[in-house]
Amino acid sequence: MPNRLADESSPYLLQHANNPVQWYPWGEEALARARRDDKPIFLSIGYSACHWCHVMEHESFENQEIADFLNEHFVSIKVDREERPDLDQIYMQAVMAIHGHGGWPLSAFLTPEQQIFYGGTYWPPTARGQMPGFDQVIRGVLDAYQNRRDAVNQQSQQITQMIRAAAAAPVEQRAIDASLIELATTELLRQFDSTHGGFGGAPKFPHPMDLKLLLNVVQHGTGLLGKSPPRDQLLQMVQLTLQKMARGGIYDHLGGGFARYSVDARWLVPHFEKMLYDNAQLASVYLQTGRLTENSFYDHVAQETLDYVLRDMTDPAGGFYSTEDADSEGEEGKFYVWSRSEVLDVLGAETGPRFCELYDVTETGNFEGKSILNLPVSLEAFADQRGLDLGELQVEMQSARQQLLQHRNQRVPPGKDDKVLVSWNALAIDALARAAVQCDDSRYLQAAVASGQFIWNQMRDDEGRLLHTWRQGTAKLKAYLDDYAYLIVAFHSLYQASFDGRWIDRAVELAETMVDRFADSHTGGFFFTADDHEKLLARTKDYQDSSVPSGNAMAALGLLRLGRLCGNSRYIELAETTIRSALPLISRAPMAAGQMLVVVEELLRGSTEYVLIAGDDALQNRQALMALRRELSVDDCLIMVDADRQNVSSHVAPLLQDKATRAGEVTLFVCRNYACEQPVAGVPAIRAAVRPQPV
């Protein structure tokens, strides 16, 4: 018989609806039963694309003996971390304090008052090697709860105090200066893998926030002090990383898009799940690198990645889905790997062997007897080594990849988590807005607008407050800081791509709600939950990047950009206060605060606002805009208005004051660090005015 999860909307919770464990969703029914029966709570947190979550479900939660013990002695609660990142944040912090590490599945044991007294991650059903069995763990936890209650209460109170204290640290008053950037670039250089790219060893994650910081430093020179690595060295670090990733098995060479991470140091064997947030962030980084290097390779990878999102991860209503699983037919990676004979059958005797040689498909394979497609050498090097015409090889391999993709699409696909999350959609909107501008492709702008409209129309409550998640026509759960902060940044980017003033109006509305409901007026920064959120064990603050940027960093970024665009000094001051509240983390672990350092760099480089007033000649207006687009990105502060001022947000009025065309010619006004330069009129003068200055 289905348990109480059968009525939930989360695909992850529905996966557990037929477990013999009598799961509850998080809520008052479960908490009240724990209090009434004086039973400990077993809290299991995971997500649908989590391989080890599936393993623990099969091994333990489908085990009748374990289920019977849990049902008799515990109140078992199952949580989707993507729906409830507030709970995940609290109890992950506790588990990391207990063990020094964390991960998913997250397994926590709580008192009926929601205080954690023990926890961990995955346990096998019975003892294996040095790992205790889950059957032993739950018996030991129950024994402690029933027979050593004083020790349990003391431990749970100590952990609770630690979690609550972390959110109350005072703001540091030290200066926000370039030494913070130098500290970060030096540490990134120290951890850089000069052979395979990336940072650290296996398992290896992409680190998009750190890569973006390096790109900003390279472009603007911020923080390049006495001990800093040279600019060209930093750019080489980024390019090696992105090239190795795009040629590795972590990249889907047939369908586009990146897997979550690589289990090895050379990006060959991925953990095959695909996450919307990874692909959105990496597309943005590849686009920025393509812009900086003028190398179309990076744009191409970004476009393939975003095309994957549009093709496979887009709901007809306009939102973007969350994840695709690593597993299909019960096997990790089965959907993506190939045998040599299968490739030869599809491609034939001429193209097949060449494809296998190029993409490392062998009889023995490179992953459990099968082959993960990857490029040990680039197409250019392969053509050169074998005396092949590069253009002909590219055409041949493009056709081969299409044939193999069509063949692969006949396989049983991985499971898909089709819920729509505001925060992750915002990352995709931002990436699509960038691609629309840089690649001059209206498809990307249309998709970004559709997602933005979908969120605004379908994911707000009757009071206009954001709702965190939507699936199959129903939105629910009050939004978190991430949702507001990411969406403010995304709507700023969408405005920069479209110059439609409604996106700035909406961004300002979101910012006002975020400041009113989430800001900590005592010690600075923003809480992860709103002031009217469900009362939990603690009201935490999020400063540390995880697989996504920290909420406080994105709040600071959104406020800084809106403040400059709208001439709102209060927003800029709040952004600076938020940065200061993160200074202890930056000083202690700069690689944990990459996104906040991106904001630091943007603050330190100063403010430049560009206002382009359209003239009478439509062709000249477009040429002037294209000149600006070549030098500016959606990160920058650009306003373009028609002579009749249609679709202009009232919030940008301070920047438009006293600005008009000169003799009907397209005219550019530039203000740097709160000082306005003489306007320039006409396309040649505008091109000259926006040429990059030597750094």
XYZ file of C-alpha atoms in Angstrom, residues 9 82-85 319-320 322 419-426 451-471 473-487 491 509-510 513 518 528 530 532-533:
61
model
C 4.018 16.425 -6.062
C 15.370 20.821 -3.872
C 11.908 21.600 -2.522
C 13.081 22.288 1.032
C 16.613 23.710 0.907
C 9.597 26.793 -17.217
C 12.697 24.614 -17.172
C 15.318 20.488 -12.702
C 9.470 20.250 -11.229
C 10.277 23.896 -11.936
C 12.287 25.834 -9.339
C 12.448 29.640 -9.403
C 16.121 29.889 -8.458
C 17.397 27.385 -11.013
C 15.168 28.842 -13.733
C 16.651 32.243 -12.937
C 10.484 31.460 -18.429
C 10.416 34.911 -16.841
C 6.770 35.343 -17.789
C 5.941 31.852 -16.544
C 7.453 32.546 -13.133
C 5.730 35.913 -12.859
C 2.331 34.575 -13.902
C 2.337 31.072 -12.406
C 4.720 31.089 -9.427
C 3.401 33.880 -7.217
C 0.682 33.813 -4.596
C -2.314 36.114 -4.281
C -0.172 38.726 -2.512
C 2.452 38.733 -5.259
C 5.008 36.759 -3.216
C 7.118 34.198 -5.060
C 6.446 30.470 -4.667
C 9.473 28.213 -4.801
C 8.350 25.205 -6.859
C 5.836 24.312 -9.588
C 4.855 20.998 -11.098
C 0.019 23.175 -12.905
C 0.485 23.706 -9.171
C 2.929 26.085 -7.465
C 3.655 25.829 -3.742
C 6.031 26.609 -0.868
C 7.050 30.135 0.049
C 10.150 31.150 -1.843
C 13.597 31.344 -0.288
C 16.317 33.974 -0.510
C 17.840 32.169 -3.501
C 14.623 32.533 -5.461
C 14.396 36.281 -4.952
C 18.104 37.023 -5.318
C 18.700 34.882 -8.424
C 15.580 36.227 -10.099
C 15.608 40.057 -14.650
C 9.490 44.795 -6.745
C 11.386 41.602 -5.897
C 10.222 42.249 -0.872
C 14.803 38.581 4.445
C 17.616 32.177 3.915
C 11.440 35.097 5.132
C 6.933 34.851 8.147
C 8.355 31.431 7.191
